[in-house]
Coordinates of C-alpha atoms in Angstrom, one line a residue:
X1 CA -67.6 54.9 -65.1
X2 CA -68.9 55.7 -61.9
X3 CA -69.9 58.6 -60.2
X4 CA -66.9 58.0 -57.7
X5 CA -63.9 57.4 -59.9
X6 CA -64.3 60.6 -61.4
X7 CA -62.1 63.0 -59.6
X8 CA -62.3 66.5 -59.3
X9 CA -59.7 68.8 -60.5
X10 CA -59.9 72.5 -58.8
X11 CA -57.3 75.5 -60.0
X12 CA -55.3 76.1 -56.5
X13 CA -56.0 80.3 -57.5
X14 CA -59.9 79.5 -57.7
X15 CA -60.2 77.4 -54.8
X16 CA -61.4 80.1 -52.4
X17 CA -64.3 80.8 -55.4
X18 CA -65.2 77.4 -56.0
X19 CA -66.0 76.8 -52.0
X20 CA -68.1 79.8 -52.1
X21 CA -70.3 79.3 -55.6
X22 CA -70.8 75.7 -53.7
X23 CA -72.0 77.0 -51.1
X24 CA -69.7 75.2 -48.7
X25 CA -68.4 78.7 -47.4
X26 CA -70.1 81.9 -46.9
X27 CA -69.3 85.3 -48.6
X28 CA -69.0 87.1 -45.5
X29 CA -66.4 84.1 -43.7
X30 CA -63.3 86.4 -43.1
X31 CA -65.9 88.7 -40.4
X32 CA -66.4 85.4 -38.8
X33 CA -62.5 84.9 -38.5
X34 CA -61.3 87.8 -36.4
X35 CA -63.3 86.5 -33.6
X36 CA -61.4 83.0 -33.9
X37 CA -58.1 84.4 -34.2
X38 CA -58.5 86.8 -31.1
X39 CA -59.4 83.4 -29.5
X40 CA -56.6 81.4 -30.7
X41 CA -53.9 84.1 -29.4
X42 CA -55.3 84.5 -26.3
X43 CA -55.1 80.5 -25.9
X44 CA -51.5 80.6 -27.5
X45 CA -50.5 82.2 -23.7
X46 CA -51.5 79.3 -21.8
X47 CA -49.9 76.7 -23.5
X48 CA -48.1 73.1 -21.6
X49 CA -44.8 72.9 -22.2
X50 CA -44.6 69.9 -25.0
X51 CA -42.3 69.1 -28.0
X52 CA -44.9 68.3 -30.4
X53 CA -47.2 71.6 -29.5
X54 CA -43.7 74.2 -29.7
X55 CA -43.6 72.3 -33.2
X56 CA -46.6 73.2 -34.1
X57 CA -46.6 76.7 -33.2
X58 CA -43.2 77.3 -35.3
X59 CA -42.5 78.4 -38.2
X60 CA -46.1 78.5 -39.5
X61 CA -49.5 80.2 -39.6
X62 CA -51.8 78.3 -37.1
X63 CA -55.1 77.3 -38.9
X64 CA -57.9 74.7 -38.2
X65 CA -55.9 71.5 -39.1
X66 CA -53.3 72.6 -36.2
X67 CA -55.8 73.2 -33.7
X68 CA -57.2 69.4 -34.2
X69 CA -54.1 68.6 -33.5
X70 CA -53.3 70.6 -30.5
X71 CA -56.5 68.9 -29.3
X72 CA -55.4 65.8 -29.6
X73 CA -51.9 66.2 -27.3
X74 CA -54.3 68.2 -25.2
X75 CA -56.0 65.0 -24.6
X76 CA -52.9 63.5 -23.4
X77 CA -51.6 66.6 -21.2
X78 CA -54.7 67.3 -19.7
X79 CA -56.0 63.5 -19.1
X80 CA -56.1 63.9 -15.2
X81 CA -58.9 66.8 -15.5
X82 CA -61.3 64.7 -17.4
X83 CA -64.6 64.0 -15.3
X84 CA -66.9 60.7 -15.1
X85 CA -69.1 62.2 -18.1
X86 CA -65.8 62.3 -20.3
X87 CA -65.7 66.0 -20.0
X88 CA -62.4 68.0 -19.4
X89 CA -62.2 70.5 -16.2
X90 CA -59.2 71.8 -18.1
X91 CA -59.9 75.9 -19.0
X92 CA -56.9 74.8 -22.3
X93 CA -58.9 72.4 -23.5
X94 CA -62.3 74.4 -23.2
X95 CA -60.5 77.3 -25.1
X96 CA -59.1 74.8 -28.2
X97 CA -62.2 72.9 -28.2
X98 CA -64.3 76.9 -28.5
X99 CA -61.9 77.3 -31.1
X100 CA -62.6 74.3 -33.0
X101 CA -66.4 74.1 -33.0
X102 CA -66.1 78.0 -34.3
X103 CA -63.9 77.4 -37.6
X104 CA -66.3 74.1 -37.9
X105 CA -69.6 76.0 -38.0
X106 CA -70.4 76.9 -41.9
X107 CA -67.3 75.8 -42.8
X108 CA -65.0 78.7 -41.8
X109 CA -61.9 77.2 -41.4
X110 CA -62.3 75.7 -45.2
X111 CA -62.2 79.4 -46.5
X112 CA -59.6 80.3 -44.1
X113 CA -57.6 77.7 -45.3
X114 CA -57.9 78.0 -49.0
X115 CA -57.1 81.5 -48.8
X116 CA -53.7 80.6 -46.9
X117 CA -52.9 78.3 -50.1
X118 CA -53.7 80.6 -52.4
X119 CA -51.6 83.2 -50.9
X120 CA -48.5 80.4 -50.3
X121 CA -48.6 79.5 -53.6
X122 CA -49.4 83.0 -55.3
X123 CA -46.9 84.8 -53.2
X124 CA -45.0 83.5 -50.0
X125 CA -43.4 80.8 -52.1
X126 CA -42.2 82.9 -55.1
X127 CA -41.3 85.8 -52.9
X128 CA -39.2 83.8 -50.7
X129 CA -37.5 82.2 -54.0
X130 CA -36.9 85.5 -55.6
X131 CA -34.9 86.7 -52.7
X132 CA -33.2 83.5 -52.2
X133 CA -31.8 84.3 -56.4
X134 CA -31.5 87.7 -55.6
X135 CA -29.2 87.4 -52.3
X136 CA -27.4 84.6 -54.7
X137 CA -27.3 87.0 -58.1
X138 CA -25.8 89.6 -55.2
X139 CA -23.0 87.0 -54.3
X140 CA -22.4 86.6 -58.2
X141 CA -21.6 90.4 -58.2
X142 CA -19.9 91.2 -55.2
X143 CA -17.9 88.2 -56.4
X144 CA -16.7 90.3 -60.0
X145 CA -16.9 93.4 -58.0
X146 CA -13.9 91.9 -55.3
X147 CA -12.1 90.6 -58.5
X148 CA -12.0 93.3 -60.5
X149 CA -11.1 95.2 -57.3
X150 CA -8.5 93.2 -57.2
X151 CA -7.3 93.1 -60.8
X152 CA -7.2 97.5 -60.5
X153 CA -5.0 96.7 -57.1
X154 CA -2.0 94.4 -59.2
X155 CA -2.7 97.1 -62.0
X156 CA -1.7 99.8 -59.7
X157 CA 1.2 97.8 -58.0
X158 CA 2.3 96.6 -60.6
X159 CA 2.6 99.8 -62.1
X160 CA 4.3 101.3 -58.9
X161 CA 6.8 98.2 -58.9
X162 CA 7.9 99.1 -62.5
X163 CA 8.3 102.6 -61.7
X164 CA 10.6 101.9 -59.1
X165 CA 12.7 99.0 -60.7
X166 CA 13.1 101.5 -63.6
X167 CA 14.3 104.2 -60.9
X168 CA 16.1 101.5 -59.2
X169 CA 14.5 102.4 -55.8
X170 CA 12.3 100.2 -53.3
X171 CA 9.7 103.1 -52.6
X172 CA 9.9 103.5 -49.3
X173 CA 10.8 107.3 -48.9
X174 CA 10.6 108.0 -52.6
X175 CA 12.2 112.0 -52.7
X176 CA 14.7 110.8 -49.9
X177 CA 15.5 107.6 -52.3
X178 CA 15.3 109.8 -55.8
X179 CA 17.5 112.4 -54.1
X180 CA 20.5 109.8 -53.4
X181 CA 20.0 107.8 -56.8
X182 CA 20.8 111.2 -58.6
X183 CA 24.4 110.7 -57.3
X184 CA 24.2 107.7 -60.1
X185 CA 24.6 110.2 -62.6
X186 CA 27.5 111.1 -63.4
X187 CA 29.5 107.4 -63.0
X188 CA 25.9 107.0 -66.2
X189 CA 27.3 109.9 -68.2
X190 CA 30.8 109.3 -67.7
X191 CA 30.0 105.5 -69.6
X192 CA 28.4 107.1 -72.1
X193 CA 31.2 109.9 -72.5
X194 CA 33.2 106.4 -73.4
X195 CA 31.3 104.8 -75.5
X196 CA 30.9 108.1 -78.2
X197 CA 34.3 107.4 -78.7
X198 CA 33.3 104.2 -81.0
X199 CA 31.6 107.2 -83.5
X200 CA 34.7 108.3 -83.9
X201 CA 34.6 106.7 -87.5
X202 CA 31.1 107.7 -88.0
X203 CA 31.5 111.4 -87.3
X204 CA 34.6 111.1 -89.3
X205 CA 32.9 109.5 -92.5
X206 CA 29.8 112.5 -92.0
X207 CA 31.9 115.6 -92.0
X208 CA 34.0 113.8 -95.1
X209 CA 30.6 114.0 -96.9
X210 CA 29.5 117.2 -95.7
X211 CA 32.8 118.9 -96.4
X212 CA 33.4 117.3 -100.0
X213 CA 29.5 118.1 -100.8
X214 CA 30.2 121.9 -100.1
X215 CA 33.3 121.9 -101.1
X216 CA 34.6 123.3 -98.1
X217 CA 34.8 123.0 -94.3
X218 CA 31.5 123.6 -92.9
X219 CA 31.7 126.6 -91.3
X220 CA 30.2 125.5 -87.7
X221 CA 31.5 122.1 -87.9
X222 CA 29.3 119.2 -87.9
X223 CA 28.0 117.1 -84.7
X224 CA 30.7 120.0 -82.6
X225 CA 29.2 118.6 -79.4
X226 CA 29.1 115.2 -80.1
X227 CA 33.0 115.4 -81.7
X228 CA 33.9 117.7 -78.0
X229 CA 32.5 114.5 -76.4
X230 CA 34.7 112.2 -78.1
X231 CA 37.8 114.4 -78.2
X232 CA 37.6 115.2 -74.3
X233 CA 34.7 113.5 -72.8
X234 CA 32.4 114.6 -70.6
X235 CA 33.5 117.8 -69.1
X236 CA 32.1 121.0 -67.5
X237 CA 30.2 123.6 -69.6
X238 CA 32.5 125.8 -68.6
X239 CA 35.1 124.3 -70.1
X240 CA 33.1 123.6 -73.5
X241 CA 32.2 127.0 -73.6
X242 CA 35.9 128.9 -72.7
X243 CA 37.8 126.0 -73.5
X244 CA 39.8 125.7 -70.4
X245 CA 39.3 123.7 -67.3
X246 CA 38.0 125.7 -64.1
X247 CA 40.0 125.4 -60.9
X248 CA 37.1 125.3 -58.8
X249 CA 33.8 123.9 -59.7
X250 CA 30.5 125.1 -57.7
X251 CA 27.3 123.2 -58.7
X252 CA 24.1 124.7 -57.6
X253 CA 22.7 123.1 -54.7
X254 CA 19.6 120.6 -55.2
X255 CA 16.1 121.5 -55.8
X256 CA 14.7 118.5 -53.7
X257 CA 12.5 119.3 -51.4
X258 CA 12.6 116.6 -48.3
X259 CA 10.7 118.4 -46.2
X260 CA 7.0 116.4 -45.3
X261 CA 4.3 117.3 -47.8
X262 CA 2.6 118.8 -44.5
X263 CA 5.0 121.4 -44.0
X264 CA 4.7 123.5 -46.7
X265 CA 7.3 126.8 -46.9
X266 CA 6.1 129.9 -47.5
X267 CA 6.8 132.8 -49.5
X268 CA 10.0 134.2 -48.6
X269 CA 11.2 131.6 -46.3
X270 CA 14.9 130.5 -46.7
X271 CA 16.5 127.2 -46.5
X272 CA 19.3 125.6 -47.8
X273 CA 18.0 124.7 -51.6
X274 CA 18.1 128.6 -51.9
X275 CA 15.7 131.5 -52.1
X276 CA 11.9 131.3 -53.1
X277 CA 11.0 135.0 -54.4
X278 CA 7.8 133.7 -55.0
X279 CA 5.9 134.2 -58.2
X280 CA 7.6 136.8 -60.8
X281 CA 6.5 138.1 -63.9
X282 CA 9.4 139.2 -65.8
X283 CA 7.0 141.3 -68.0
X284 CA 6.1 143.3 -64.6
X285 CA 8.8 146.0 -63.7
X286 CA 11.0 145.6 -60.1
X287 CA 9.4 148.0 -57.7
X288 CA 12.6 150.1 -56.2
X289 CA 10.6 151.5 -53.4
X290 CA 10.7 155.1 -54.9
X291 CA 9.8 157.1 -58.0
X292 CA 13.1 157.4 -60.5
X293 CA 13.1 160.3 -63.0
X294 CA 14.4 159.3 -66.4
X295 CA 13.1 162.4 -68.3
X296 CA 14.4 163.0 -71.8
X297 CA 17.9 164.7 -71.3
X298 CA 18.1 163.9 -67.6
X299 CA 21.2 162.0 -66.2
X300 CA 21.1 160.0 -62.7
X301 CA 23.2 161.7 -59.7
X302 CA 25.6 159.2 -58.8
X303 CA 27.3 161.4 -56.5
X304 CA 30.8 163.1 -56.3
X305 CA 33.4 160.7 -57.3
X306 CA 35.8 162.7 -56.3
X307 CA 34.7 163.2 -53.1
X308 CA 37.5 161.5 -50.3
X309 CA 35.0 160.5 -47.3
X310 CA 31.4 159.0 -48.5
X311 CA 28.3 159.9 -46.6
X312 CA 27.5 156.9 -44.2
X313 CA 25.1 154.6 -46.3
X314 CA 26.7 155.7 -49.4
X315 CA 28.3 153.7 -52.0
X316 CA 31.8 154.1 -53.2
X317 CA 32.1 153.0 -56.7
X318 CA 35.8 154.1 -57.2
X319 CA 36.9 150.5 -56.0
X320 CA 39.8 149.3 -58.7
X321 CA 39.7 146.0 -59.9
X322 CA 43.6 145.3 -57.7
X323 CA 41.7 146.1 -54.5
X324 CA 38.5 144.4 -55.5
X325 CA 40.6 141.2 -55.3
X326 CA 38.9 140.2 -58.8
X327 CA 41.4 139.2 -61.6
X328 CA 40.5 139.0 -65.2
X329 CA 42.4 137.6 -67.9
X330 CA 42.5 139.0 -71.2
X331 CA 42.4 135.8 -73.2
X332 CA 40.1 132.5 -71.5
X333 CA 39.0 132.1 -68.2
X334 CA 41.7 130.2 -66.5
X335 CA 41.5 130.4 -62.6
X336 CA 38.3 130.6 -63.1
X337 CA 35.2 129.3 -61.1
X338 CA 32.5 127.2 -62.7
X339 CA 29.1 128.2 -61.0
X340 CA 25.7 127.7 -61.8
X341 CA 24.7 125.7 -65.1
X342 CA 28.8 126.3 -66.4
X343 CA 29.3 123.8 -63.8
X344 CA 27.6 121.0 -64.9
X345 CA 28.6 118.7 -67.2
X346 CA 27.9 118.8 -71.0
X347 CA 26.0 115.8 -70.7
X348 CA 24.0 116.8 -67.8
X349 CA 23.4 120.1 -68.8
X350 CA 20.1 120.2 -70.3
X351 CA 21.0 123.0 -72.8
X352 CA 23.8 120.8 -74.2
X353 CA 22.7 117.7 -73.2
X354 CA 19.3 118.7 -75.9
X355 CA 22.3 119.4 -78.3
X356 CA 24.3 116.4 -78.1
X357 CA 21.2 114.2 -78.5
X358 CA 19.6 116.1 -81.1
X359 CA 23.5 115.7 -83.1
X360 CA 23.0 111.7 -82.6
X361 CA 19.6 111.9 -84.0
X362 CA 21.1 113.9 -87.6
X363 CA 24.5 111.4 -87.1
X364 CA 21.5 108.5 -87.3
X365 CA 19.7 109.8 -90.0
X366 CA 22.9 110.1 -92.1
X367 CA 23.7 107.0 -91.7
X368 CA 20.1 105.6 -92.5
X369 CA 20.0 107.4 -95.9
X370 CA 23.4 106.2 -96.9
X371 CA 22.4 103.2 -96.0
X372 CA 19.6 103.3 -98.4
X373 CA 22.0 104.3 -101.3
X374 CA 23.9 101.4 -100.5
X375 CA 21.5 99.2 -100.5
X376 CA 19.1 100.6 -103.4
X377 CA 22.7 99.7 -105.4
X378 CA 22.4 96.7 -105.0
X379 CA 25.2 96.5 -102.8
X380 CA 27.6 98.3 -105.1
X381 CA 29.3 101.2 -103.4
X382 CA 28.5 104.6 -104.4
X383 CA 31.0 106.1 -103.9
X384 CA 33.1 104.2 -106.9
X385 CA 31.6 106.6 -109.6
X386 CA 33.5 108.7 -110.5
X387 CA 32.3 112.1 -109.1
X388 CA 33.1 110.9 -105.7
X389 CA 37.0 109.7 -106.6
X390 CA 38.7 112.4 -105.5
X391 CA 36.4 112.5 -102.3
X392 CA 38.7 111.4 -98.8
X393 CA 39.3 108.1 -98.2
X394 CA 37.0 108.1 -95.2
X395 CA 34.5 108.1 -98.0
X396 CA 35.8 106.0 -100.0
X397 CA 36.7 103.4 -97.7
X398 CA 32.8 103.0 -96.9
X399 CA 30.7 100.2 -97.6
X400 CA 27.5 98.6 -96.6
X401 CA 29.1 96.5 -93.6
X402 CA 31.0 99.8 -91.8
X403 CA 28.2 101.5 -92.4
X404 CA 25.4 99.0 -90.6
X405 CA 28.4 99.0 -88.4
X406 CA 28.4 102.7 -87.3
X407 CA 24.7 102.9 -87.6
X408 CA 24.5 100.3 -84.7
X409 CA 26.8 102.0 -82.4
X410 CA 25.0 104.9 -82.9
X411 CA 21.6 103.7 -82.2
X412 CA 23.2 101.9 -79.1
X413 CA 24.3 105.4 -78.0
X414 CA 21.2 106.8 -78.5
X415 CA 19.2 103.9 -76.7
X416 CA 21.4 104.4 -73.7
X417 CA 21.6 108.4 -73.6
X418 CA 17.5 108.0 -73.9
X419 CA 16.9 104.9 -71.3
X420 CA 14.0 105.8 -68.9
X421 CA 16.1 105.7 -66.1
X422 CA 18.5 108.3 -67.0
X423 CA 15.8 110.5 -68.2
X424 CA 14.3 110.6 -64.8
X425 CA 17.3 111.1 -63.1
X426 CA 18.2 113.6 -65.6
X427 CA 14.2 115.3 -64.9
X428 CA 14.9 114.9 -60.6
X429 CA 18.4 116.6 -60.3
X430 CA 16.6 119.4 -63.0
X431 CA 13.1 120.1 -61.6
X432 CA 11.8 120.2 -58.5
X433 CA 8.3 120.2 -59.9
X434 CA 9.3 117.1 -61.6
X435 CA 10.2 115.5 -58.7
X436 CA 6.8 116.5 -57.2
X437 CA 4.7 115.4 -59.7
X438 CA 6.8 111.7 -60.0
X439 CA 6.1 111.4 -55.8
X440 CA 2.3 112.2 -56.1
X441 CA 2.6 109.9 -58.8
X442 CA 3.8 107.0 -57.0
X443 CA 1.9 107.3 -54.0
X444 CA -1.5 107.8 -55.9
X445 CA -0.5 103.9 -57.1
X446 CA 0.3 103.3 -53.3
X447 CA -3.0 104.7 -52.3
X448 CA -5.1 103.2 -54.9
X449 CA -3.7 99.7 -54.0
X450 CA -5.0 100.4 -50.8
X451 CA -8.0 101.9 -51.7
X452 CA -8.7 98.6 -53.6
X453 CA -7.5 96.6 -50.5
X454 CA -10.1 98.6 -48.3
X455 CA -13.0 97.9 -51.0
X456 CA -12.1 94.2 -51.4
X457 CA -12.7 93.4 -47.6
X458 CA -15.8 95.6 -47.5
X459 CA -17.2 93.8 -51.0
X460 CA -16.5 90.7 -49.3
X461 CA -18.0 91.2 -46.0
X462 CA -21.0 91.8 -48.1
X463 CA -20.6 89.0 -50.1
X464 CA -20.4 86.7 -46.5
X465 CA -23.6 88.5 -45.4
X466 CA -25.5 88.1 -48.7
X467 CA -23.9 84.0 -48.4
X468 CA -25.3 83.7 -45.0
X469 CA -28.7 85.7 -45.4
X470 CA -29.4 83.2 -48.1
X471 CA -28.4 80.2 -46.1
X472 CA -31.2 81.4 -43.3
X473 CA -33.4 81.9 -45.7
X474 CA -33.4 78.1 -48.0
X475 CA -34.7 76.2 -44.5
X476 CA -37.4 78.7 -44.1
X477 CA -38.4 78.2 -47.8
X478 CA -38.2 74.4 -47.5
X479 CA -40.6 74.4 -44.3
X480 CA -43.0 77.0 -46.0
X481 CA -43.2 74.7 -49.0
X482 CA -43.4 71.8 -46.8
X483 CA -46.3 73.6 -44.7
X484 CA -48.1 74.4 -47.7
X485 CA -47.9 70.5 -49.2
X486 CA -49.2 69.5 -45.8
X487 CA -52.5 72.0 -46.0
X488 CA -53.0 71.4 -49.6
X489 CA -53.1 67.7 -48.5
X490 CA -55.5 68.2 -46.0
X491 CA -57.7 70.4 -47.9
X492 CA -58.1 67.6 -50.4
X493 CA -59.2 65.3 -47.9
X494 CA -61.6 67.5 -46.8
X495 CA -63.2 68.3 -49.8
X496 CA -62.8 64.9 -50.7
X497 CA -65.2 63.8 -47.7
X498 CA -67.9 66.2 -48.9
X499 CA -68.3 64.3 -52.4
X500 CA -68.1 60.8 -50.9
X501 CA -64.8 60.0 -50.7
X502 CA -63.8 61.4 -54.9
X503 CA -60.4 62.2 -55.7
X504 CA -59.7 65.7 -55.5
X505 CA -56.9 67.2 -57.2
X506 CA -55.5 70.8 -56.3
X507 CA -53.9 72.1 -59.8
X508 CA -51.7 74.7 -60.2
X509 CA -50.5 74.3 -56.5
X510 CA -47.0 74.3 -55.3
X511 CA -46.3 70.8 -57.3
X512 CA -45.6 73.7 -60.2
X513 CA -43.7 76.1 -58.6

C-alpha cells in the first residue's frame, strides 16, 4: 500500500496538540490572535449590505474559512475599485485581505480553528443538548405538577359537593342556607316519631323478657323514651317531663350567627341571638361590686318587712303570689309555658334525643342476642322449654322470622335517626360553634379549589415558557452542529493538503455526539 492511501486518523480532543508537536502551529498562536480579532471587528463595521455576507456573520463564530469567503463576495461588491494592476482601491477589501494573510502566516488560523472544534464538540454541543433535555424534563414536570394540581382541585370539590348534597344546600351562602334547612327538622323527626310505632311489637316482646326474667315489673321501665315516643309521638320535653301539654311553647332563639366573618361582635354587645357574657368560669365567684359579710352567726339585713313605704331604690319582697300574677298549680304544670330546652321536642332535644338513641341501640342488641339463641337452636324456638311456658305470650309467640323481622325495623330506625344529614342539622340548630367550624370547613374546600385553579395556570404558563424556550433553542443547536460539521470539513481538507492530498479523518468529532 502506498504512502497515500493510508489516511490519517486524529482524536477531535488532541487535534490542537497534534498541530503543535507537528510543528504546523506555534505554542504561542492565541498572542498572535488578539491582534486578528481586533482587526476583524473593526472590519465587521464597514460591511456592504449582501445576503450571503449577513449569512455569514450569523449565528456563528467568524474564523479564517469565513473570511475566504467574505473575500470572495468582496470580489464581486467591490469589482468597480479594482485598478489596471488587478489591485482593489477598496479600504474593505484591504482590511479582509490584512486579515487573511495574518491567520495565514505560521498557520494561525489552523490552531484557531481546532481550538473552536474542540470546544464545539467538548462543550457548546452537549451544553446546548443538556438544556434542550432539561427545558423538556421541566415540561415533563410541570406537566404532573398541573395534574396533580388538578386531581387535589376535584378532591376538594368533590369533597365540597358531597358535603352539600348531604346538607341538601348549593353552597352559595352556606350559614344563610344551613340556617333555613334547620326548619327541615322537625317535618324529619315527626317521620321518625311514625315510624317507632312499627317497634311496638319489639318493645313489647323486650319488656316481656325483662319482666318474666326478674320476675317483676322493672322498676324504671324499659326503653321509657322510646315506648313515650310510640305512645304519643314526638312531643315537647316539657310535656315528657310533667306529663301535660304546655299552652304556650317558647323555643330559644337561634345561635346562627349571619353576620359577615369581618364583623366580629364584641364582648357585651347585644343582638337578637341573645346575650354574650363573655368567657365565665363557673369555678370563679360573681363579683357583686361590694364586700358581703357572712361571718359565723351573722344573718343578712333584708330590711323591715313591715315597714309600709320602701326607701326609693329599695326592694319590696312582700309581693303575694295573687298580685304577682303567677299561678301555680299543686299537681302538673298545666297552663304552663315551655321555654328554653322544655320546649324542644324529645327528639330534638339533645339530652333525650342521646336517650332515645342510646334505648334503640340496647332494643338492637336484644334483639341480636336472641337472634343468636334462635339460630344456635337450630331454628327451634327457645322459648318451648319448659321454664319459659308460663312466660307471656309475647314471648312465646316469638320465632326466628318476627324476630329478624323487628330487628330490621329497628336497624331502619336507627339508620334514619343517625343519617348524616340529620345529624348535622341536629349539630347547626345546637351549636353555634358547630356551625362555625362546618362554614370554615366548606370554604377551606372552596379556597383550595381555587388555590389549585391559581397554581394550575401559573404551572402551565411555565410549562408554555419551558415549551417555547426549547423550541428557540433546537434551531440554534442544529445550526451549531451544522457549523461545526462545516469546520471539521474544512480542517480535514486542510490538513489533508499538507500530507499530499491523504485522507484525514477527525475521530471523536460531532459524528459521535
Amino acid at each position: 500500500m502506498e504512502e497515500q492511501d493510508i489516511p490519517i486518523d486524529i482524536n477531535t480532543g488532541k487535534l490542537l496538540e497534534w498541530l503543535i508537536n507537528r510543528r504546523h502551529c506555534n505554542k504561542d498562536w492565541h498572542v498572535k490572535i488578539l491582534t486578528i480579532r481586533e482587526k476583524i471587528n473593526n472590519a465587521i463595521q464597514d460591511m456592504p449590505v449582501h445576503e450571503s455576507i449577513a449569512k455569514l456573520l450569523s449565528g456563528s463564530y467568524i474564523n479564517y474559512f469565513h473570511c475566504l469567503k467574505i473575500v470572495e463576495i468582496l470580489k464581486e461588491t467591490e469589482a468597480d475599485t479594482k485598478n489596471v494592476f488587478g489591485r482593489y482601491g477598496s479600504q474593505r477589501m484591504k482590511d479582509w485581505l490584512d486579515i487573511v494573510h495574518l491567520y495565514e502566516r505560521d498557520n494561525v488560523y489552523l490552531a484557531e480553528v481546532a481550538q473552536m472544534l474542540i470546544r464545539n464538540v467538548n462543550y457548546e454541543i452537549p451544553s446546548t443538548k443538556k438544556q434542550i433535555q432539561k427545558l423538556e424534563q421541566s415540561q415533563t414536570d410541570l406537566e404532573k405538577k398541573e395534574a396533580d394540581y388538578k386531581k387535589s382541585e376535584n378532591s376538594a370539590r368533590s369533597e365540597f359537593n358531597s358535603v352539600c348534597k348531604q346538607l341538601g344546600i348549593p353552597g352559595e351562602h352556606i350559614k344563610q342556607e344551613l340556617a333555613d334547612k334547620v326548619k327541615e327538622l322537625p317535618e324529619i323527626y315527626n317521620k321518625i316519631a311514625k315510624k317507632t310505632k312499627s317497634l311496638d311489637s319489639a318493645v313489647e316482646f323486650y319488656c316481656s323478657f325483662v319482666n318474666y326474667t326478674l320476675g317483676r315489673q322493672h322498676d324504671g321501665g324499659c326503653v321509657p323514651m322510646v315506648k313515650y315516643v310510640i305512645d304519643k309521638g314526638n312531643t315537647t320535653t316539657y310535656e315528657w317531663i310533667y306529663g301535660e301539654a304546655p299552652l304556650s311553647i317558647s323555643e330559644p332563639v337561634s345561635s346562627i350567627d349571619l353576620e359577615n366573618d369581618s364583623e366580629k361582635k364584641k364582648v357585651g354587645d347585644v343582638d337578637n341571638a341573645g346575650i354574650n357574657f363573655g368567657d365565665i368560669d363557673i369555678n370563679d365567684g360573681i363579683d357583686f361590686g361590694g364586700d358581703l359579710n357572712l361571718e359565723a352567726g351573722g344573718e343578712i339585713d333584708w330590711g323591715d318587712r313591715n315597714a309600709e313605704e320602701a326607701v326609693p331604690g329599695d326592694i319590696d319582697y312582700n309581693i303575694s303570689l295573687e298580685e304577682s300574677g303567677i299561678v301555680v298549680e299543686a299537681a302538673g304544670h298545666e297552663g304552663g309555658i315551655a321555654t328554653g330546652t322544655e320546649a324542644y321536642t324529645v327528639l330534638d332535644n339533645p339530652r333525650t334525643r342521646n336517650d332515645f338513641i342510646n334505648q334503640l341501640f340496647e332494643l338492637e342488641a336484644f334483639l341480636k342476642l336472641r337472634l343468636y339463641e334462635f339460630k344456635g337452636d337450630d331454628g327451634v324456638n327457645f322459648l318451648s322449654f319448659s321454664q319459659l311456658q308460663d312466660s307471656s305470650s309475647a314471648l312465646q309467640r316469638s320465632t326466628l322470622e318476627s324476630t329478624q323481622n323487628m330487628l330490621d325495623n329497628v336497624q331502619v330506625l336507627i339508620s334514619e335517626v343517625l343519617d348524616t344529614k340529620v345529624q348535622h342539622l341536629h349539630n347547626i340548630k345546637h351549636s353555634a360553634r358547630y356551625v362555625d367550624v362546618l362554614t370554615s370547613t366548606l370554604k377551606q374546600k372552596l379556597s383550595l379549589v381555587e388555590k389549585m385553579i391559581g397554581l394550575q395556570k401559573c404551572t402551565r404558563e411555565k410549562r408554555e415558557k419551558a415549551a417555547e424556550e426549547a423550541n428557540a433553542v433546537r434551531p440554534l443547536l442544529q445550526l451549531l452542529i451544522q457549523r461545526t460539521k462545516e469546520l471539521q470539513t474544512e480542517i480535514e481538507k486542510d490538513i489533508s493538503k499538507k500530507y499530499k492530498n491523504r485522507v484525514v479523518h477527525l475521530t471523536g468529532g460531532v459524528n459521535v455526539l
